[in-house]
PDB file of C-alpha atoms in Angstrom:
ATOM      1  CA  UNK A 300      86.530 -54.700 -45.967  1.00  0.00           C
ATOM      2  CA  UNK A 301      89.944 -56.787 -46.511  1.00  0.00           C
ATOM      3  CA  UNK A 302      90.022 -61.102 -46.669  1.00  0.00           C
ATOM      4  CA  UNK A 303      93.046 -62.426 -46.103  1.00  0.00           C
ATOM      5  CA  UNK A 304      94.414 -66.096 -46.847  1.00  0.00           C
ATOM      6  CA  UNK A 305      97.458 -67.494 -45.549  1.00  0.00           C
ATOM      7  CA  UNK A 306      98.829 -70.541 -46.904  1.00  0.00           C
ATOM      8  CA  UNK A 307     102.617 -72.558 -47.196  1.00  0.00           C
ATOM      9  CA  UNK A 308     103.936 -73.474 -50.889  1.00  0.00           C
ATOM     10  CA  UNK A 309     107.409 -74.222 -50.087  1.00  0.00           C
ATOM     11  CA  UNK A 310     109.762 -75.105 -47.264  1.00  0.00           C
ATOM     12  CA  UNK A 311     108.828 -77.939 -44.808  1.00  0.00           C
ATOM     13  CA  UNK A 312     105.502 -78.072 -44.104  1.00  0.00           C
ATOM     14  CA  UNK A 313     104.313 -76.684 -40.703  1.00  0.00           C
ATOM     15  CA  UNK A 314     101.217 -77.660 -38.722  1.00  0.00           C
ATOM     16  CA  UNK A 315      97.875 -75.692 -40.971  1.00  0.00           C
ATOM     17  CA  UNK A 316      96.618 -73.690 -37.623  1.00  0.00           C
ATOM     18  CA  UNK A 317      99.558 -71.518 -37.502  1.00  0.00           C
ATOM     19  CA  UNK A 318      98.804 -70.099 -41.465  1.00  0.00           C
ATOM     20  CA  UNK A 319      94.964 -70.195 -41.051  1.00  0.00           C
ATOM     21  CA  UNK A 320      93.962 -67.273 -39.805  1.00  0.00           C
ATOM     22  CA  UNK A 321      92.422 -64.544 -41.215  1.00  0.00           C
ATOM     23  CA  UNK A 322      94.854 -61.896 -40.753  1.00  0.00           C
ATOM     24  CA  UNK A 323      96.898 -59.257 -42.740  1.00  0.00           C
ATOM     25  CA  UNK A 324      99.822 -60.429 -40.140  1.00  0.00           C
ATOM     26  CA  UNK A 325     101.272 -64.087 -39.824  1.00  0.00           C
ATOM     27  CA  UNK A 326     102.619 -65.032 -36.659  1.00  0.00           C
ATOM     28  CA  UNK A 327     104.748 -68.334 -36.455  1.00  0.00           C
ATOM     29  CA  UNK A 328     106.371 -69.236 -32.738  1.00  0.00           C
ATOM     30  CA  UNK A 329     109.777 -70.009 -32.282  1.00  0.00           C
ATOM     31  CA  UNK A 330     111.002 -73.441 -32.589  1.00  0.00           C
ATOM     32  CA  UNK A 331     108.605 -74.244 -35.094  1.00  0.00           C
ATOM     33  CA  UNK A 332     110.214 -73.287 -38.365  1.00  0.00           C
ATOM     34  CA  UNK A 333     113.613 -75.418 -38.506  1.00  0.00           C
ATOM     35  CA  UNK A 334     117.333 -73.714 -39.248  1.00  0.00           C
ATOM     36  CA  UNK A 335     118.975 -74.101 -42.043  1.00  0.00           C
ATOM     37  CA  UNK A 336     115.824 -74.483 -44.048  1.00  0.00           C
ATOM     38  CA  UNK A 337     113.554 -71.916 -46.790  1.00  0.00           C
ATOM     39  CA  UNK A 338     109.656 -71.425 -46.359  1.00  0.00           C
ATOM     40  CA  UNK A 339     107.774 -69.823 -48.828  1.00  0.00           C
ATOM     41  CA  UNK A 340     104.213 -68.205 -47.687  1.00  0.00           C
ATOM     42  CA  UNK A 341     101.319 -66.822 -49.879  1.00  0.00           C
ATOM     43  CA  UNK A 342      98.923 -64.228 -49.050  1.00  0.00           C
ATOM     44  CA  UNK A 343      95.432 -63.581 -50.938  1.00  0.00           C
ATOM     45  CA  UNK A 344      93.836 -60.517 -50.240  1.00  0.00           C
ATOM     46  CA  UNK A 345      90.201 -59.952 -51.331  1.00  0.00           C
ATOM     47  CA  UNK A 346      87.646 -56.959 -51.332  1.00  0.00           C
ATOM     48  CA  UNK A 347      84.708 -58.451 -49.951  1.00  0.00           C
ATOM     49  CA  UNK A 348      82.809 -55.977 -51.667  1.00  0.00           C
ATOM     50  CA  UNK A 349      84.276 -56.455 -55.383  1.00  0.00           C
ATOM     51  CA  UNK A 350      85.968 -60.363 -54.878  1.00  0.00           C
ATOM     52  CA  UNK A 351      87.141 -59.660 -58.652  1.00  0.00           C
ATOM     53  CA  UNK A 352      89.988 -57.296 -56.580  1.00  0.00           C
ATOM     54  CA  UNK A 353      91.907 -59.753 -55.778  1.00  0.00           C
ATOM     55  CA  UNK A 354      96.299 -59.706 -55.543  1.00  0.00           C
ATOM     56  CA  UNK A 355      98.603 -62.401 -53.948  1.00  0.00           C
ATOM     57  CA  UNK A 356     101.774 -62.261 -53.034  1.00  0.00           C
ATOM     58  CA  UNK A 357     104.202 -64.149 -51.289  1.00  0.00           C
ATOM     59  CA  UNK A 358     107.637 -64.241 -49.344  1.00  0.00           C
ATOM     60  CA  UNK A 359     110.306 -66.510 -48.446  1.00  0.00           C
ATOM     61  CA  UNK A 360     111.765 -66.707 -45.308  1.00  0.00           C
ATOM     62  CA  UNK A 361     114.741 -68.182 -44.982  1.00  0.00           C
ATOM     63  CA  UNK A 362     116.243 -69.899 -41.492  1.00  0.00           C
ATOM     64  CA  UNK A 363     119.524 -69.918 -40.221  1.00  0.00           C
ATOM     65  CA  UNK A 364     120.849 -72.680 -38.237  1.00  0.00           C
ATOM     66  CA  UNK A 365     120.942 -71.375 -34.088  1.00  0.00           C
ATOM     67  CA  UNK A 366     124.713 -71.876 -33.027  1.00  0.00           C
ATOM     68  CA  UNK A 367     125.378 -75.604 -30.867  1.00  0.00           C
ATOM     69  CA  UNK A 368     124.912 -75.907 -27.428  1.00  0.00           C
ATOM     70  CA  UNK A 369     128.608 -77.084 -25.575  1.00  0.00           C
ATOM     71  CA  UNK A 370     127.809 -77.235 -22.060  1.00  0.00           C
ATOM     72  CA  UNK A 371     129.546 -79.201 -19.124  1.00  0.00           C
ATOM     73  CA  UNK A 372     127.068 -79.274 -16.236  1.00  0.00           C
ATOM     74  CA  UNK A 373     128.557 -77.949 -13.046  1.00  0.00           C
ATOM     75  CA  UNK A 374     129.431 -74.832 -14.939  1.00  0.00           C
ATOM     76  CA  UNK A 375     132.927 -73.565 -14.879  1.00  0.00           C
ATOM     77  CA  UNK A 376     134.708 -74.569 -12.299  1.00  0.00           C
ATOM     78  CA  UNK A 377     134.720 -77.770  -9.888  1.00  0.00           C
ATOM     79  CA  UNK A 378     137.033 -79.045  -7.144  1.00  0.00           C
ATOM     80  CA  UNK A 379     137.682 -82.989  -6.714  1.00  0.00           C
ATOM     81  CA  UNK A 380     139.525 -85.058  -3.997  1.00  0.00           C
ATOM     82  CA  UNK A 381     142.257 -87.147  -5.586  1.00  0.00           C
ATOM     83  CA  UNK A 382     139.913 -90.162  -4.156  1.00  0.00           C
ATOM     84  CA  UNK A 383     137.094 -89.088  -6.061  1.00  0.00           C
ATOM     85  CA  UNK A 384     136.039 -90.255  -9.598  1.00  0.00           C
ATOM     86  CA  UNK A 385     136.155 -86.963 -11.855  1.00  0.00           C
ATOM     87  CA  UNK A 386     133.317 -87.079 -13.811  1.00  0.00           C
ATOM     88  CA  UNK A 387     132.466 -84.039 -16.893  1.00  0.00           C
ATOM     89  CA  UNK A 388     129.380 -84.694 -18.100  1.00  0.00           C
ATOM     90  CA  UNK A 389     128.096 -83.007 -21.344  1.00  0.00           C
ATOM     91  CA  UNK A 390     125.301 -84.398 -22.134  1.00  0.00           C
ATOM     92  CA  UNK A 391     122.724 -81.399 -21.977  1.00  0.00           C
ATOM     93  CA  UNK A 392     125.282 -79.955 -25.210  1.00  0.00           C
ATOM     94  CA  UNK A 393     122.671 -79.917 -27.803  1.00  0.00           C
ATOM     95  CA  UNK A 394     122.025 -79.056 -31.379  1.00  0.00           C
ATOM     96  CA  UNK A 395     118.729 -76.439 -30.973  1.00  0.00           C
ATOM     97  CA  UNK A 396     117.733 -77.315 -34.594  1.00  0.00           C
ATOM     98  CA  UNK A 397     118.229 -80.952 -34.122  1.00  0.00           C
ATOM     99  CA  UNK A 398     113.752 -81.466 -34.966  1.00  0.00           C
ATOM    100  CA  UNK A 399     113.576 -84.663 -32.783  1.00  0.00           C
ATOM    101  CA  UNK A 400     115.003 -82.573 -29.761  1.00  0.00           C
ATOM    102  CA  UNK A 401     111.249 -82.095 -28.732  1.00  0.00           C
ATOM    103  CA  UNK A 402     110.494 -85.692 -29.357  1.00  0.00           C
ATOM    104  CA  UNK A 403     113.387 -87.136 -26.596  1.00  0.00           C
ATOM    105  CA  UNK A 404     115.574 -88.596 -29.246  1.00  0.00           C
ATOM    106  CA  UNK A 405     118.761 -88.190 -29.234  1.00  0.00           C
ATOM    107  CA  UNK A 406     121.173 -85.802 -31.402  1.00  0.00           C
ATOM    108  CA  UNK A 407     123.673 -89.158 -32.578  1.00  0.00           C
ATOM    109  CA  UNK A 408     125.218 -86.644 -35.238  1.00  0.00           C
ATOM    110  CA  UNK A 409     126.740 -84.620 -32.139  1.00  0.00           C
ATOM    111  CA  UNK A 410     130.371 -85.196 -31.971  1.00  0.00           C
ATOM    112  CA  UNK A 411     132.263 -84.665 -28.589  1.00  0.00           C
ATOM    113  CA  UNK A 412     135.684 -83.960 -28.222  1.00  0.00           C
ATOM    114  CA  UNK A 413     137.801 -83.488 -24.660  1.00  0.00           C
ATOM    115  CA  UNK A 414     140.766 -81.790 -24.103  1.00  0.00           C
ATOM    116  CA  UNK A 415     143.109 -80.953 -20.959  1.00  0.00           C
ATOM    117  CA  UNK A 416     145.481 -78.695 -20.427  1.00  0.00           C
ATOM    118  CA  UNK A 417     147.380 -77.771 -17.230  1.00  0.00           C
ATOM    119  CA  UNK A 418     148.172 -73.948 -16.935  1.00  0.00           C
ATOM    120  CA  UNK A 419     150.778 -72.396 -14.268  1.00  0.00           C
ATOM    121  CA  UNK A 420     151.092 -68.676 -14.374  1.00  0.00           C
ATOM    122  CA  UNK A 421     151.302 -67.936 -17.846  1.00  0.00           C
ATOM    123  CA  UNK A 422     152.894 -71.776 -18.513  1.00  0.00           C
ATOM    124  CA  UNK A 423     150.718 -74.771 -20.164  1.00  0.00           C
ATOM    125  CA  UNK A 424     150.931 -78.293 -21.071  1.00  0.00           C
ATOM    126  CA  UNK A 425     148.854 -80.830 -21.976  1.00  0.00           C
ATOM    127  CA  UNK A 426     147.407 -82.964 -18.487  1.00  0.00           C
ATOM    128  CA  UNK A 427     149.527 -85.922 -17.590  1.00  0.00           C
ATOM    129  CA  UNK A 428     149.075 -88.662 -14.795  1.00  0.00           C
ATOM    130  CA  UNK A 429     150.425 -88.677 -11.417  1.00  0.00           C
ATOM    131  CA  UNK A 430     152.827 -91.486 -13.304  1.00  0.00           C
ATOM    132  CA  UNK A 431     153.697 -88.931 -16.069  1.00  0.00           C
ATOM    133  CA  UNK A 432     151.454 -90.848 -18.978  1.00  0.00           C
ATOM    134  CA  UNK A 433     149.798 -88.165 -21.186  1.00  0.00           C
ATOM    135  CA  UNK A 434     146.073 -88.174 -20.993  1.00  0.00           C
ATOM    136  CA  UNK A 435     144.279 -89.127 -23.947  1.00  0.00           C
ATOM    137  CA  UNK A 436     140.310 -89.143 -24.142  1.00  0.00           C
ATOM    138  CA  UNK A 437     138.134 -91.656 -25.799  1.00  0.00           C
ATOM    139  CA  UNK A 438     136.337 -89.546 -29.068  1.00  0.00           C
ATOM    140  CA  UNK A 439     132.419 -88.994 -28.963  1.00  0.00           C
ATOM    141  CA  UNK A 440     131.839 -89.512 -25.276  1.00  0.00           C
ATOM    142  CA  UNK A 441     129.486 -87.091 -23.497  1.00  0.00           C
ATOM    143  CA  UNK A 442     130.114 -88.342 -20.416  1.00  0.00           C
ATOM    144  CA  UNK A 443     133.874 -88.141 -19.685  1.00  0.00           C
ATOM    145  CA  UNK A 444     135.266 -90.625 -16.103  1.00  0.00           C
ATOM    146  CA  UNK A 445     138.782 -90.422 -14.596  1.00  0.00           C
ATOM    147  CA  UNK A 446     139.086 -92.801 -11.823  1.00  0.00           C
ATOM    148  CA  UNK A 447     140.190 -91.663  -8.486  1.00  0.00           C
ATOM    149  CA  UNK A 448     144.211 -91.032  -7.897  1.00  0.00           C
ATOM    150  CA  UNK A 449     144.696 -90.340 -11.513  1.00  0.00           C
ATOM    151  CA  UNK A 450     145.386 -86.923 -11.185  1.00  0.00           C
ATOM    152  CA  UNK A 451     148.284 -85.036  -8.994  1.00  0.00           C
ATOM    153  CA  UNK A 452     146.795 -82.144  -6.579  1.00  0.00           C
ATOM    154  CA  UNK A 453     146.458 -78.898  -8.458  1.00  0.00           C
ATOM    155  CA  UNK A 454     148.516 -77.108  -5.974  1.00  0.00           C
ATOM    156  CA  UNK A 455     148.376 -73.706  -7.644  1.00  0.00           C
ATOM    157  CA  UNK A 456     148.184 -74.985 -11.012  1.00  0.00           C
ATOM    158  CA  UNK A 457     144.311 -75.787 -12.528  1.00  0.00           C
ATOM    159  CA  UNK A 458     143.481 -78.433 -14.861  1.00  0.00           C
ATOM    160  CA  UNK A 459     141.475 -77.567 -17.898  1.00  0.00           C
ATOM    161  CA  UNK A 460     138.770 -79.564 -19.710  1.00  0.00           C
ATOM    162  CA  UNK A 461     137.578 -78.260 -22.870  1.00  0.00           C
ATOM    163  CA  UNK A 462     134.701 -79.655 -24.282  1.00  0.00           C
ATOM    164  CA  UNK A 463     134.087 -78.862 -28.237  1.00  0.00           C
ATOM    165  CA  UNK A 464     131.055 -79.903 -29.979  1.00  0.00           C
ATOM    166  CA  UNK A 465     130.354 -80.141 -33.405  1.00  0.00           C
ATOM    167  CA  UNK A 466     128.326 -81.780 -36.261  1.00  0.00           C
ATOM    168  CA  UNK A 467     128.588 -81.339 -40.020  1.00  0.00           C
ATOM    169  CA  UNK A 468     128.248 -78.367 -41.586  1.00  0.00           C
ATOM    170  CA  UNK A 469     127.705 -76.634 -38.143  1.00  0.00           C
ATOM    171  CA  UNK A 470     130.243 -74.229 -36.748  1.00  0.00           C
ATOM    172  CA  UNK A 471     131.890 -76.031 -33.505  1.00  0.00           C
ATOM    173  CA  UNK A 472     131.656 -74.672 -30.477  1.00  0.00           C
ATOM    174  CA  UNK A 473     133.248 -75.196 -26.717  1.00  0.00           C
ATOM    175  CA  UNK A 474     133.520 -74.807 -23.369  1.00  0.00           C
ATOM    176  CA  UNK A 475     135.643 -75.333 -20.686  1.00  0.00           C
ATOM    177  CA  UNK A 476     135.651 -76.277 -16.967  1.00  0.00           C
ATOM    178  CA  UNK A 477     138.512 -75.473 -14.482  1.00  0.00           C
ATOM    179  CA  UNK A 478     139.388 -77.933 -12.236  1.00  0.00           C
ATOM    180  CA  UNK A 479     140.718 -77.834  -8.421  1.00  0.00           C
ATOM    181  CA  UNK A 480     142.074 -81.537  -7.436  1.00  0.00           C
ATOM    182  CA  UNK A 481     142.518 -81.636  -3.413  1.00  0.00           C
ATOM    183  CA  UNK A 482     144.071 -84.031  -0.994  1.00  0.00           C
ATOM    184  CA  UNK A 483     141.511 -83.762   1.334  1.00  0.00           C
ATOM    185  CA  UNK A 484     138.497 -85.601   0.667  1.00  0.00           C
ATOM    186  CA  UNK A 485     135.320 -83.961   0.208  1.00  0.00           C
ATOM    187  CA  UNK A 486     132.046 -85.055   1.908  1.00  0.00           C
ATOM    188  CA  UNK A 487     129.413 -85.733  -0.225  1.00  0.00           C
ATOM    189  CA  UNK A 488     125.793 -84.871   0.797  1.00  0.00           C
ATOM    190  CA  UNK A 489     122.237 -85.657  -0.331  1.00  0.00           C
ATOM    191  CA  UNK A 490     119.067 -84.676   1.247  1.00  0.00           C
ATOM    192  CA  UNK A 491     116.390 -87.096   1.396  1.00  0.00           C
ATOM    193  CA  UNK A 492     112.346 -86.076   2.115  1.00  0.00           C
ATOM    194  CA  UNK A 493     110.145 -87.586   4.690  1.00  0.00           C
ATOM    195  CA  UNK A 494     106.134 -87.817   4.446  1.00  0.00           C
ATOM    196  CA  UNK A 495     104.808 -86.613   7.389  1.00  0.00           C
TER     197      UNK A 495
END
């Protein structure tokens, strides 16, 4: 008959209950060791019969960093009136290693940048007013708002917004939403409930 000891020595320390039990296997659920980090763990095996056999050993386990989150909610493609306020919001783009993600707080080392580009057939250009002003995009905004009539009607063409996210010493990563603007105005519609 086998005891075994689990027990941290390196590496940010993690709550006691998930390296206290008395198993040859240790079992550590996601999300709680953080990227980009090293944990070392030691193991003490005993014969209960002889306690003078006794090894320990150890490993290191080392983290990597989970790739950044760039998402524009909506998904990939949307279709506005030209009377309509465009609004790409990016907020849910997150860093999954970011620790007080579970907390609520937020992620202020995130850095957003937009982009636009019109393509026609196998022709782009970077977006431009209906007055022929370039668009430019203020930096670090999640939330990006054009006011209504800024835009021209797509008519066969489709604006792009590309959203890239990054952070130091993370890999930056993006995503991009097609955009339909219409003449017509769309109808909005929200649905209410009623206590019977």
């Amino acid at each position: 008959q086998m005891s075994f000891t689990w027990k941290q020595v390196d590496g940010p320390m993690i709550p006691v209950r998930y390296i206290s039990g008395a198993s040859s296997q240790l079992f550590i659920p996601a999300s709680i060791l953080l990227g980009g980090n090293s944990y070392v763990f030691a193991l003490q095996v005993v014969n209960d019969e002889d306690p003078s056999q006794t090894v320990v050993g150890s490993v290191q386990v080392t983290v990597k960093n989970a790739p950044l989150i760039a998402n524009i909610v909506g998904g990939s493609f949307m279709q506005v009136s030209t009377s309509s306020t465009l609004l790409l919001d990016a907020s849910n783009s997150a860093d999954p290693d970011f620790e007080p993600a579970f907390t609520g707080e937020t992620d202020t080392a995130l850095v957003f940048l937009w982009e636009c580009i019109i393509r026609k057939g196998s022709k782009s250009q970077a977006c431009a007013s209906k007055q022929g002003m370039l668009l430019s995009f203020p930096m670090g905004v999640a939330r990006l708002t054009i006011p209504p009539n800024t835009l021209a009607p797509s008519r066969g063409m489709a604006y792009a917004f590309k959203l890239t996210v990054s952070k130091i010493g993370r890999l930056p990563q993006s995503s991009t939403m097609q955009v339909s603007i219409v003449e017509l105005a769309i109808p909005s519609a929200s649905i209410s409930a009623q206590h019977m």
